[in-house]
């Protein structure tokens, strides 16, 4: 596999955890912990993309490459597109987006996603894993994805898909053993050229109804490959409770 880049978007604003990228995790800011995990992957470049000088300074102080980006981006994908322009990456450059609140991200998962991009030459890829609890199937906060025979996404939804009509007519508390249910994980990889294309795509009605930005890509006819992994990746940090959980994990290392 040729080289790939990792970009870590890190915004200072957070409704549930203000200043989250700079939250202390065993003596280092969270965004630095994320970058250090990404550096353990096979990436040839790891760059933090931020909109705040304090985050830039924290990265620089710990030897992490970082760039300033505009404050008015509508999404993390738009921020990645700006970074790709700043870096003048070739259109075929693989860019893996690692969220800035995932300090326990597995470097092997980053490599897996980049390898899928390199093998399939698709413009975009993401990750999913099987789940087995019926309550997750019917939980709108759990995003489901259905794949075709080649591992491309057919649809993402908050609704229970695929729907086992006959089985669920009798009992919705248990999933059929052979039902191919996959939970989508919001980790993405792109070709750098597609990042520019994505920024120009108009929002899709399905995207707006489901509140799932990736549906814009399918709506406009672009494929999304899905790397299916056996287990859920380590959870990110969204709340103060998550922060304490990660601190406990790092303290036990």
PDB file of C-alpha atoms in Angstrom:
ATOM      1  CA  UNK A   1       0.000   0.000   0.000  1.00  0.00           C
ATOM      2  CA  UNK A   2       1.279   3.457  -0.873  1.00  0.00           C
ATOM      3  CA  UNK A   3       1.499   6.106   1.811  1.00  0.00           C
ATOM      4  CA  UNK A   4      -1.563   7.708   3.320  1.00  0.00           C
ATOM      5  CA  UNK A   5      -2.223  10.707   5.523  1.00  0.00           C
ATOM      6  CA  UNK A   6      -4.234  11.051   8.717  1.00  0.00           C
ATOM      7  CA  UNK A   7      -6.048  14.301   9.451  1.00  0.00           C
ATOM      8  CA  UNK A   8      -7.469  14.930  12.920  1.00  0.00           C
ATOM      9  CA  UNK A   9     -10.072  17.741  12.996  1.00  0.00           C
ATOM     10  CA  UNK A  10     -10.083  19.438  16.397  1.00  0.00           C
ATOM     11  CA  UNK A  11     -12.498  22.248  17.213  1.00  0.00           C
ATOM     12  CA  UNK A  12     -12.420  24.091  20.514  1.00  0.00           C
ATOM     13  CA  UNK A  13     -16.208  24.452  20.693  1.00  0.00           C
ATOM     14  CA  UNK A  14     -18.171  21.524  22.130  1.00  0.00           C
ATOM     15  CA  UNK A  15     -21.683  21.745  23.492  1.00  0.00           C
ATOM     16  CA  UNK A  16     -21.219  18.945  26.033  1.00  0.00           C
ATOM     17  CA  UNK A  17     -17.522  19.275  26.844  1.00  0.00           C
ATOM     18  CA  UNK A  18     -16.093  22.757  26.135  1.00  0.00           C
ATOM     19  CA  UNK A  19     -12.384  22.804  25.299  1.00  0.00           C
ATOM     20  CA  UNK A  20     -12.446  19.038  24.754  1.00  0.00           C
ATOM     21  CA  UNK A  21      -9.316  18.770  22.548  1.00  0.00           C
ATOM     22  CA  UNK A  22      -7.208  20.235  25.359  1.00  0.00           C
ATOM     23  CA  UNK A  23      -8.688  18.112  28.156  1.00  0.00           C
ATOM     24  CA  UNK A  24      -5.874  16.602  30.203  1.00  0.00           C
ATOM     25  CA  UNK A  25      -5.309  12.872  29.775  1.00  0.00           C
ATOM     26  CA  UNK A  26      -2.452  11.634  31.945  1.00  0.00           C
ATOM     27  CA  UNK A  27      -0.476  14.824  31.442  1.00  0.00           C
ATOM     28  CA  UNK A  28      -1.152  15.397  27.738  1.00  0.00           C
ATOM     29  CA  UNK A  29      -3.995  17.125  25.856  1.00  0.00           C
ATOM     30  CA  UNK A  30      -6.540  14.751  24.363  1.00  0.00           C
ATOM     31  CA  UNK A  31      -5.788  15.797  20.781  1.00  0.00           C
ATOM     32  CA  UNK A  32      -2.124  14.956  21.350  1.00  0.00           C
ATOM     33  CA  UNK A  33      -3.096  11.510  22.649  1.00  0.00           C
ATOM     34  CA  UNK A  34      -5.164  10.963  19.491  1.00  0.00           C
ATOM     35  CA  UNK A  35      -2.283  12.049  17.267  1.00  0.00           C
ATOM     36  CA  UNK A  36       0.146   9.794  19.102  1.00  0.00           C
ATOM     37  CA  UNK A  37      -2.117   6.817  18.402  1.00  0.00           C
ATOM     38  CA  UNK A  38      -2.357   7.820  14.728  1.00  0.00           C
ATOM     39  CA  UNK A  39       1.438   8.068  14.490  1.00  0.00           C
ATOM     40  CA  UNK A  40       1.598   4.376  15.452  1.00  0.00           C
ATOM     41  CA  UNK A  41      -0.229   3.540  12.205  1.00  0.00           C
ATOM     42  CA  UNK A  42       1.484   3.242   8.823  1.00  0.00           C
ATOM     43  CA  UNK A  43       0.532   6.827   7.915  1.00  0.00           C
ATOM     44  CA  UNK A  44       3.275   8.891   6.301  1.00  0.00           C
ATOM     45  CA  UNK A  45       1.713  12.109   7.629  1.00  0.00           C
ATOM     46  CA  UNK A  46      -0.404  12.909  10.681  1.00  0.00           C
ATOM     47  CA  UNK A  47      -1.845  16.423  10.826  1.00  0.00           C
ATOM     48  CA  UNK A  48      -4.192  18.070  13.320  1.00  0.00           C
ATOM     49  CA  UNK A  49      -6.600  20.528  11.665  1.00  0.00           C
ATOM     50  CA  UNK A  50      -7.847  23.126  14.109  1.00  0.00           C
ATOM     51  CA  UNK A  51      -9.616  26.462  14.289  1.00  0.00           C
ATOM     52  CA  UNK A  52      -8.029  27.644  17.541  1.00  0.00           C
ATOM     53  CA  UNK A  53      -4.533  28.934  18.322  1.00  0.00           C
ATOM     54  CA  UNK A  54      -4.402  27.178  21.713  1.00  0.00           C
ATOM     55  CA  UNK A  55      -4.841  23.775  20.065  1.00  0.00           C
ATOM     56  CA  UNK A  56      -2.191  24.627  17.472  1.00  0.00           C
ATOM     57  CA  UNK A  57       0.234  25.631  20.225  1.00  0.00           C
ATOM     58  CA  UNK A  58      -0.465  22.484  22.257  1.00  0.00           C
ATOM     59  CA  UNK A  59       0.255  20.278  19.248  1.00  0.00           C
ATOM     60  CA  UNK A  60       3.432  22.147  18.385  1.00  0.00           C
ATOM     61  CA  UNK A  61       4.664  21.864  21.978  1.00  0.00           C
ATOM     62  CA  UNK A  62       4.345  18.071  21.751  1.00  0.00           C
ATOM     63  CA  UNK A  63       5.890  17.729  18.300  1.00  0.00           C
ATOM     64  CA  UNK A  64       2.594  17.133  16.484  1.00  0.00           C
ATOM     65  CA  UNK A  65       2.070  18.722  13.060  1.00  0.00           C
ATOM     66  CA  UNK A  66      -0.947  21.036  12.993  1.00  0.00           C
ATOM     67  CA  UNK A  67      -2.512  23.580  10.661  1.00  0.00           C
ATOM     68  CA  UNK A  68      -5.009  26.358  11.168  1.00  0.00           C
ATOM     69  CA  UNK A  69      -8.284  26.114   9.257  1.00  0.00           C
ATOM     70  CA  UNK A  70     -11.310  28.347   8.896  1.00  0.00           C
ATOM     71  CA  UNK A  71     -13.769  28.600  11.767  1.00  0.00           C
ATOM     72  CA  UNK A  72     -16.905  28.492   9.602  1.00  0.00           C
ATOM     73  CA  UNK A  73     -16.748  24.963   8.174  1.00  0.00           C
ATOM     74  CA  UNK A  74     -20.123  23.224   8.187  1.00  0.00           C
ATOM     75  CA  UNK A  75     -18.569  19.799   8.766  1.00  0.00           C
ATOM     76  CA  UNK A  76     -15.352  18.000   9.545  1.00  0.00           C
ATOM     77  CA  UNK A  77     -15.235  16.812   5.940  1.00  0.00           C
ATOM     78  CA  UNK A  78     -15.120  20.409   4.723  1.00  0.00           C
ATOM     79  CA  UNK A  79     -12.243  21.017   7.140  1.00  0.00           C
ATOM     80  CA  UNK A  80     -10.409  18.022   5.652  1.00  0.00           C
ATOM     81  CA  UNK A  81     -10.924  19.450   2.172  1.00  0.00           C
ATOM     82  CA  UNK A  82      -9.240  22.684   3.238  1.00  0.00           C
ATOM     83  CA  UNK A  83      -6.296  20.736   4.678  1.00  0.00           C
ATOM     84  CA  UNK A  84      -5.927  18.763   1.442  1.00  0.00           C
ATOM     85  CA  UNK A  85      -5.732  22.058  -0.436  1.00  0.00           C
ATOM     86  CA  UNK A  86      -3.222  23.528   1.993  1.00  0.00           C
ATOM     87  CA  UNK A  87      -1.036  20.426   1.714  1.00  0.00           C
ATOM     88  CA  UNK A  88      -1.427  20.350  -2.077  1.00  0.00           C
ATOM     89  CA  UNK A  89      -2.025  16.626  -1.970  1.00  0.00           C
ATOM     90  CA  UNK A  90      -2.442  14.712  -5.199  1.00  0.00           C
ATOM     91  CA  UNK A  91      -6.048  13.817  -6.082  1.00  0.00           C
ATOM     92  CA  UNK A  92      -5.364  10.121  -5.426  1.00  0.00           C
ATOM     93  CA  UNK A  93      -3.825  10.712  -1.979  1.00  0.00           C
ATOM     94  CA  UNK A  94      -5.623   8.644   0.671  1.00  0.00           C
ATOM     95  CA  UNK A  95      -6.735  10.712   3.659  1.00  0.00           C
ATOM     96  CA  UNK A  96      -8.045   9.026   6.814  1.00  0.00           C
ATOM     97  CA  UNK A  97     -10.175  11.190   9.085  1.00  0.00           C
ATOM     98  CA  UNK A  98      -9.588  10.342  12.750  1.00  0.00           C
ATOM     99  CA  UNK A  99     -11.828  12.244  15.144  1.00  0.00           C
ATOM    100  CA  UNK A 100     -10.071  14.405  17.705  1.00  0.00           C
ATOM    101  CA  UNK A 101     -11.984  12.822  20.594  1.00  0.00           C
ATOM    102  CA  UNK A 102     -10.774   9.238  20.108  1.00  0.00           C
ATOM    103  CA  UNK A 103      -7.636   8.939  22.252  1.00  0.00           C
ATOM    104  CA  UNK A 104      -7.884   5.137  22.341  1.00  0.00           C
ATOM    105  CA  UNK A 105      -8.196   4.655  18.572  1.00  0.00           C
ATOM    106  CA  UNK A 106      -6.502   1.451  17.386  1.00  0.00           C
ATOM    107  CA  UNK A 107      -3.736   2.203  14.841  1.00  0.00           C
ATOM    108  CA  UNK A 108      -4.509  -1.132  13.153  1.00  0.00           C
ATOM    109  CA  UNK A 109      -8.015   0.115  12.357  1.00  0.00           C
ATOM    110  CA  UNK A 110      -6.551   3.178  10.657  1.00  0.00           C
ATOM    111  CA  UNK A 111      -4.331   0.901   8.577  1.00  0.00           C
ATOM    112  CA  UNK A 112      -7.271  -1.371   7.737  1.00  0.00           C
ATOM    113  CA  UNK A 113      -9.317   1.513   6.382  1.00  0.00           C
ATOM    114  CA  UNK A 114      -6.420   2.940   4.367  1.00  0.00           C
ATOM    115  CA  UNK A 115      -5.663  -0.503   2.911  1.00  0.00           C
ATOM    116  CA  UNK A 116      -9.294  -0.895   1.807  1.00  0.00           C
ATOM    117  CA  UNK A 117      -9.069   2.440   0.001  1.00  0.00           C
ATOM    118  CA  UNK A 118      -5.840   1.416  -1.715  1.00  0.00           C
ATOM    119  CA  UNK A 119      -7.225  -1.972  -2.784  1.00  0.00           C
ATOM    120  CA  UNK A 120     -10.568  -0.788  -4.126  1.00  0.00           C
ATOM    121  CA  UNK A 121      -9.655   2.677  -5.503  1.00  0.00           C
ATOM    122  CA  UNK A 122     -12.997   4.053  -4.280  1.00  0.00           C
ATOM    123  CA  UNK A 123     -13.466   7.742  -3.409  1.00  0.00           C
ATOM    124  CA  UNK A 124     -14.594   7.029   0.162  1.00  0.00           C
ATOM    125  CA  UNK A 125     -14.654   4.271   2.775  1.00  0.00           C
ATOM    126  CA  UNK A 126     -15.873   3.766   6.333  1.00  0.00           C
ATOM    127  CA  UNK A 127     -16.184   1.127   9.075  1.00  0.00           C
ATOM    128  CA  UNK A 128     -18.914  -1.080  10.558  1.00  0.00           C
ATOM    129  CA  UNK A 129     -19.165  -4.014  12.941  1.00  0.00           C
ATOM    130  CA  UNK A 130     -21.821  -6.666  13.673  1.00  0.00           C
ATOM    131  CA  UNK A 131     -24.047  -6.260  16.684  1.00  0.00           C
ATOM    132  CA  UNK A 132     -26.354  -8.750  18.356  1.00  0.00           C
ATOM    133  CA  UNK A 133     -28.745  -6.870  20.638  1.00  0.00           C
ATOM    134  CA  UNK A 134     -32.294  -6.222  19.483  1.00  0.00           C
ATOM    135  CA  UNK A 135     -32.487  -3.014  21.503  1.00  0.00           C
ATOM    136  CA  UNK A 136     -29.635  -1.637  19.368  1.00  0.00           C
ATOM    137  CA  UNK A 137     -31.471  -2.604  16.196  1.00  0.00           C
ATOM    138  CA  UNK A 138     -34.433  -0.435  17.215  1.00  0.00           C
ATOM    139  CA  UNK A 139     -32.385   2.394  18.754  1.00  0.00           C
ATOM    140  CA  UNK A 140     -32.334   5.431  16.423  1.00  0.00           C
ATOM    141  CA  UNK A 141     -29.027   6.541  17.941  1.00  0.00           C
ATOM    142  CA  UNK A 142     -27.410   3.384  16.552  1.00  0.00           C
ATOM    143  CA  UNK A 143     -26.770   3.929  12.849  1.00  0.00           C
ATOM    144  CA  UNK A 144     -27.185   0.814  10.731  1.00  0.00           C
ATOM    145  CA  UNK A 145     -25.667   0.115   7.315  1.00  0.00           C
ATOM    146  CA  UNK A 146     -26.606  -2.473   4.688  1.00  0.00           C
ATOM    147  CA  UNK A 147     -23.984  -3.656   2.192  1.00  0.00           C
ATOM    148  CA  UNK A 148     -24.022  -5.145  -1.296  1.00  0.00           C
ATOM    149  CA  UNK A 149     -22.125  -8.312  -2.310  1.00  0.00           C
ATOM    150  CA  UNK A 150     -18.874  -6.370  -2.776  1.00  0.00           C
ATOM    151  CA  UNK A 151     -18.960  -4.608   0.595  1.00  0.00           C
ATOM    152  CA  UNK A 152     -20.259  -1.287  -0.708  1.00  0.00           C
ATOM    153  CA  UNK A 153     -22.841   0.589   1.331  1.00  0.00           C
ATOM    154  CA  UNK A 154     -26.375   0.387  -0.021  1.00  0.00           C
ATOM    155  CA  UNK A 155     -27.906   2.598   2.672  1.00  0.00           C
ATOM    156  CA  UNK A 156     -27.315   4.022   6.131  1.00  0.00           C
ATOM    157  CA  UNK A 157     -30.250   4.506   8.466  1.00  0.00           C
ATOM    158  CA  UNK A 158     -31.340   5.113  12.030  1.00  0.00           C
ATOM    159  CA  UNK A 159     -34.220   2.743  11.317  1.00  0.00           C
ATOM    160  CA  UNK A 160     -33.911  -1.050  11.794  1.00  0.00           C
ATOM    161  CA  UNK A 161     -32.347  -2.307   8.555  1.00  0.00           C
ATOM    162  CA  UNK A 162     -32.340  -4.933   7.213  1.00  0.00           C
ATOM    163  CA  UNK A 163     -35.832  -5.591   8.566  1.00  0.00           C
ATOM    164  CA  UNK A 164     -36.573  -9.269   9.206  1.00  0.00           C
ATOM    165  CA  UNK A 165     -40.252  -9.101   8.278  1.00  0.00           C
ATOM    166  CA  UNK A 166     -41.390 -12.568   9.329  1.00  0.00           C
ATOM    167  CA  UNK A 167     -39.245 -12.842  12.451  1.00  0.00           C
ATOM    168  CA  UNK A 168     -40.120  -9.365  13.724  1.00  0.00           C
ATOM    169  CA  UNK A 169     -43.824  -9.968  13.092  1.00  0.00           C
ATOM    170  CA  UNK A 170     -43.654 -12.464  15.979  1.00  0.00           C
ATOM    171  CA  UNK A 171     -40.905 -11.070  18.209  1.00  0.00           C
ATOM    172  CA  UNK A 172     -38.823  -7.904  18.108  1.00  0.00           C
ATOM    173  CA  UNK A 173     -36.855  -8.706  21.254  1.00  0.00           C
ATOM    174  CA  UNK A 174     -34.456 -11.137  19.556  1.00  0.00           C
ATOM    175  CA  UNK A 175     -32.446 -10.784  16.355  1.00  0.00           C
ATOM    176  CA  UNK A 176     -32.484 -13.707  13.906  1.00  0.00           C
ATOM    177  CA  UNK A 177     -29.117 -15.458  14.122  1.00  0.00           C
ATOM    178  CA  UNK A 178     -28.285 -14.996  10.445  1.00  0.00           C
ATOM    179  CA  UNK A 179     -29.509 -11.409  10.048  1.00  0.00           C
ATOM    180  CA  UNK A 180     -26.589  -9.334   8.676  1.00  0.00           C
ATOM    181  CA  UNK A 181     -26.898  -6.376  11.063  1.00  0.00           C
ATOM    182  CA  UNK A 182     -24.023  -3.906  11.036  1.00  0.00           C
ATOM    183  CA  UNK A 183     -23.484  -0.844  13.185  1.00  0.00           C
ATOM    184  CA  UNK A 184     -21.843   2.030  11.374  1.00  0.00           C
ATOM    185  CA  UNK A 185     -18.784   3.609  12.993  1.00  0.00           C
ATOM    186  CA  UNK A 186     -18.177   7.236  12.027  1.00  0.00           C
ATOM    187  CA  UNK A 187     -14.598   6.862  10.817  1.00  0.00           C
ATOM    188  CA  UNK A 188     -13.927   7.745   7.194  1.00  0.00           C
ATOM    189  CA  UNK A 189     -11.236   7.714   4.537  1.00  0.00           C
ATOM    190  CA  UNK A 190     -11.253   9.656   1.281  1.00  0.00           C
ATOM    191  CA  UNK A 191      -9.307  10.275  -1.860  1.00  0.00           C
ATOM    192  CA  UNK A 192      -8.050  13.852  -1.546  1.00  0.00           C
ATOM    193  CA  UNK A 193      -9.634  14.778  -4.861  1.00  0.00           C
ATOM    194  CA  UNK A 194     -13.027  13.541  -3.690  1.00  0.00           C
ATOM    195  CA  UNK A 195     -12.832  15.813  -0.646  1.00  0.00           C
ATOM    196  CA  UNK A 196     -13.068  18.759  -3.038  1.00  0.00           C
ATOM    197  CA  UNK A 197     -15.938  17.099  -4.894  1.00  0.00           C
ATOM    198  CA  UNK A 198     -17.765  16.386  -1.649  1.00  0.00           C
ATOM    199  CA  UNK A 199     -17.630  20.024  -0.625  1.00  0.00           C
ATOM    200  CA  UNK A 200     -19.471  20.919  -3.827  1.00  0.00           C
ATOM    201  CA  UNK A 201     -22.267  18.354  -3.466  1.00  0.00           C
ATOM    202  CA  UNK A 202     -25.684  19.688  -2.552  1.00  0.00           C
ATOM    203  CA  UNK A 203     -27.342  18.272   0.596  1.00  0.00           C
ATOM    204  CA  UNK A 204     -29.643  15.329  -0.091  1.00  0.00           C
ATOM    205  CA  UNK A 205     -33.232  15.018   1.177  1.00  0.00           C
ATOM    206  CA  UNK A 206     -32.459  11.610   2.686  1.00  0.00           C
ATOM    207  CA  UNK A 207     -29.471  13.087   4.502  1.00  0.00           C
ATOM    208  CA  UNK A 208     -31.647  15.790   6.015  1.00  0.00           C
ATOM    209  CA  UNK A 209     -34.392  13.384   7.117  1.00  0.00           C
ATOM    210  CA  UNK A 210     -31.993  10.861   8.657  1.00  0.00           C
ATOM    211  CA  UNK A 211     -29.477  13.482   9.862  1.00  0.00           C
ATOM    212  CA  UNK A 212     -26.726  11.347   8.307  1.00  0.00           C
ATOM    213  CA  UNK A 213     -24.257  13.315   6.232  1.00  0.00           C
ATOM    214  CA  UNK A 214     -22.818  10.264   4.443  1.00  0.00           C
ATOM    215  CA  UNK A 215     -26.113   9.763   2.608  1.00  0.00           C
ATOM    216  CA  UNK A 216     -25.178  12.790   0.495  1.00  0.00           C
ATOM    217  CA  UNK A 217     -22.457  10.692  -1.113  1.00  0.00           C
ATOM    218  CA  UNK A 218     -24.788   7.801  -2.001  1.00  0.00           C
ATOM    219  CA  UNK A 219     -27.505  10.189  -3.160  1.00  0.00           C
ATOM    220  CA  UNK A 220     -25.135  11.676  -5.731  1.00  0.00           C
ATOM    221  CA  UNK A 221     -24.068   8.236  -6.977  1.00  0.00           C
ATOM    222  CA  UNK A 222     -20.641   7.777  -5.418  1.00  0.00           C
ATOM    223  CA  UNK A 223     -19.721   4.431  -3.789  1.00  0.00           C
ATOM    224  CA  UNK A 224     -18.701   4.028  -0.160  1.00  0.00           C
ATOM    225  CA  UNK A 225     -16.729   0.887   0.714  1.00  0.00           C
ATOM    226  CA  UNK A 226     -17.208  -0.497   4.216  1.00  0.00           C
ATOM    227  CA  UNK A 227     -14.525  -2.268   6.234  1.00  0.00           C
ATOM    228  CA  UNK A 228     -16.289  -4.760   8.478  1.00  0.00           C
ATOM    229  CA  UNK A 229     -14.466  -5.427  11.738  1.00  0.00           C
ATOM    230  CA  UNK A 230     -15.403  -8.003  14.344  1.00  0.00           C
ATOM    231  CA  UNK A 231     -15.659  -5.739  17.375  1.00  0.00           C
ATOM    232  CA  UNK A 232     -16.613  -2.143  18.127  1.00  0.00           C
ATOM    233  CA  UNK A 233     -13.652   0.251  18.335  1.00  0.00           C
ATOM    234  CA  UNK A 234     -12.918   1.946  21.646  1.00  0.00           C
ATOM    235  CA  UNK A 235     -15.534   4.610  22.349  1.00  0.00           C
ATOM    236  CA  UNK A 236     -14.659   8.279  21.980  1.00  0.00           C
ATOM    237  CA  UNK A 237     -15.084  11.106  24.472  1.00  0.00           C
ATOM    238  CA  UNK A 238     -18.389  13.000  24.368  1.00  0.00           C
ATOM    239  CA  UNK A 239     -19.130  13.603  28.046  1.00  0.00           C
ATOM    240  CA  UNK A 240     -17.292  14.224  31.332  1.00  0.00           C
ATOM    241  CA  UNK A 241     -18.034  10.582  32.207  1.00  0.00           C
ATOM    242  CA  UNK A 242     -16.289   9.445  29.020  1.00  0.00           C
ATOM    243  CA  UNK A 243     -13.313  11.578  29.964  1.00  0.00           C
ATOM    244  CA  UNK A 244     -13.003   9.874  33.336  1.00  0.00           C
ATOM    245  CA  UNK A 245     -13.319   6.456  31.706  1.00  0.00           C
ATOM    246  CA  UNK A 246     -10.400   7.172  29.359  1.00  0.00           C
ATOM    247  CA  UNK A 247      -8.320   8.584  32.206  1.00  0.00           C
ATOM    248  CA  UNK A 248      -8.851   5.326  34.083  1.00  0.00           C
ATOM    249  CA  UNK A 249      -7.775   3.289  31.050  1.00  0.00           C
ATOM    250  CA  UNK A 250      -4.594   5.337  30.622  1.00  0.00           C
ATOM    251  CA  UNK A 251      -3.838   5.152  34.341  1.00  0.00           C
ATOM    252  CA  UNK A 252      -3.995   1.365  34.136  1.00  0.00           C
ATOM    253  CA  UNK A 253      -1.465   1.074  31.331  1.00  0.00           C
TER     254      UNK A 253
END
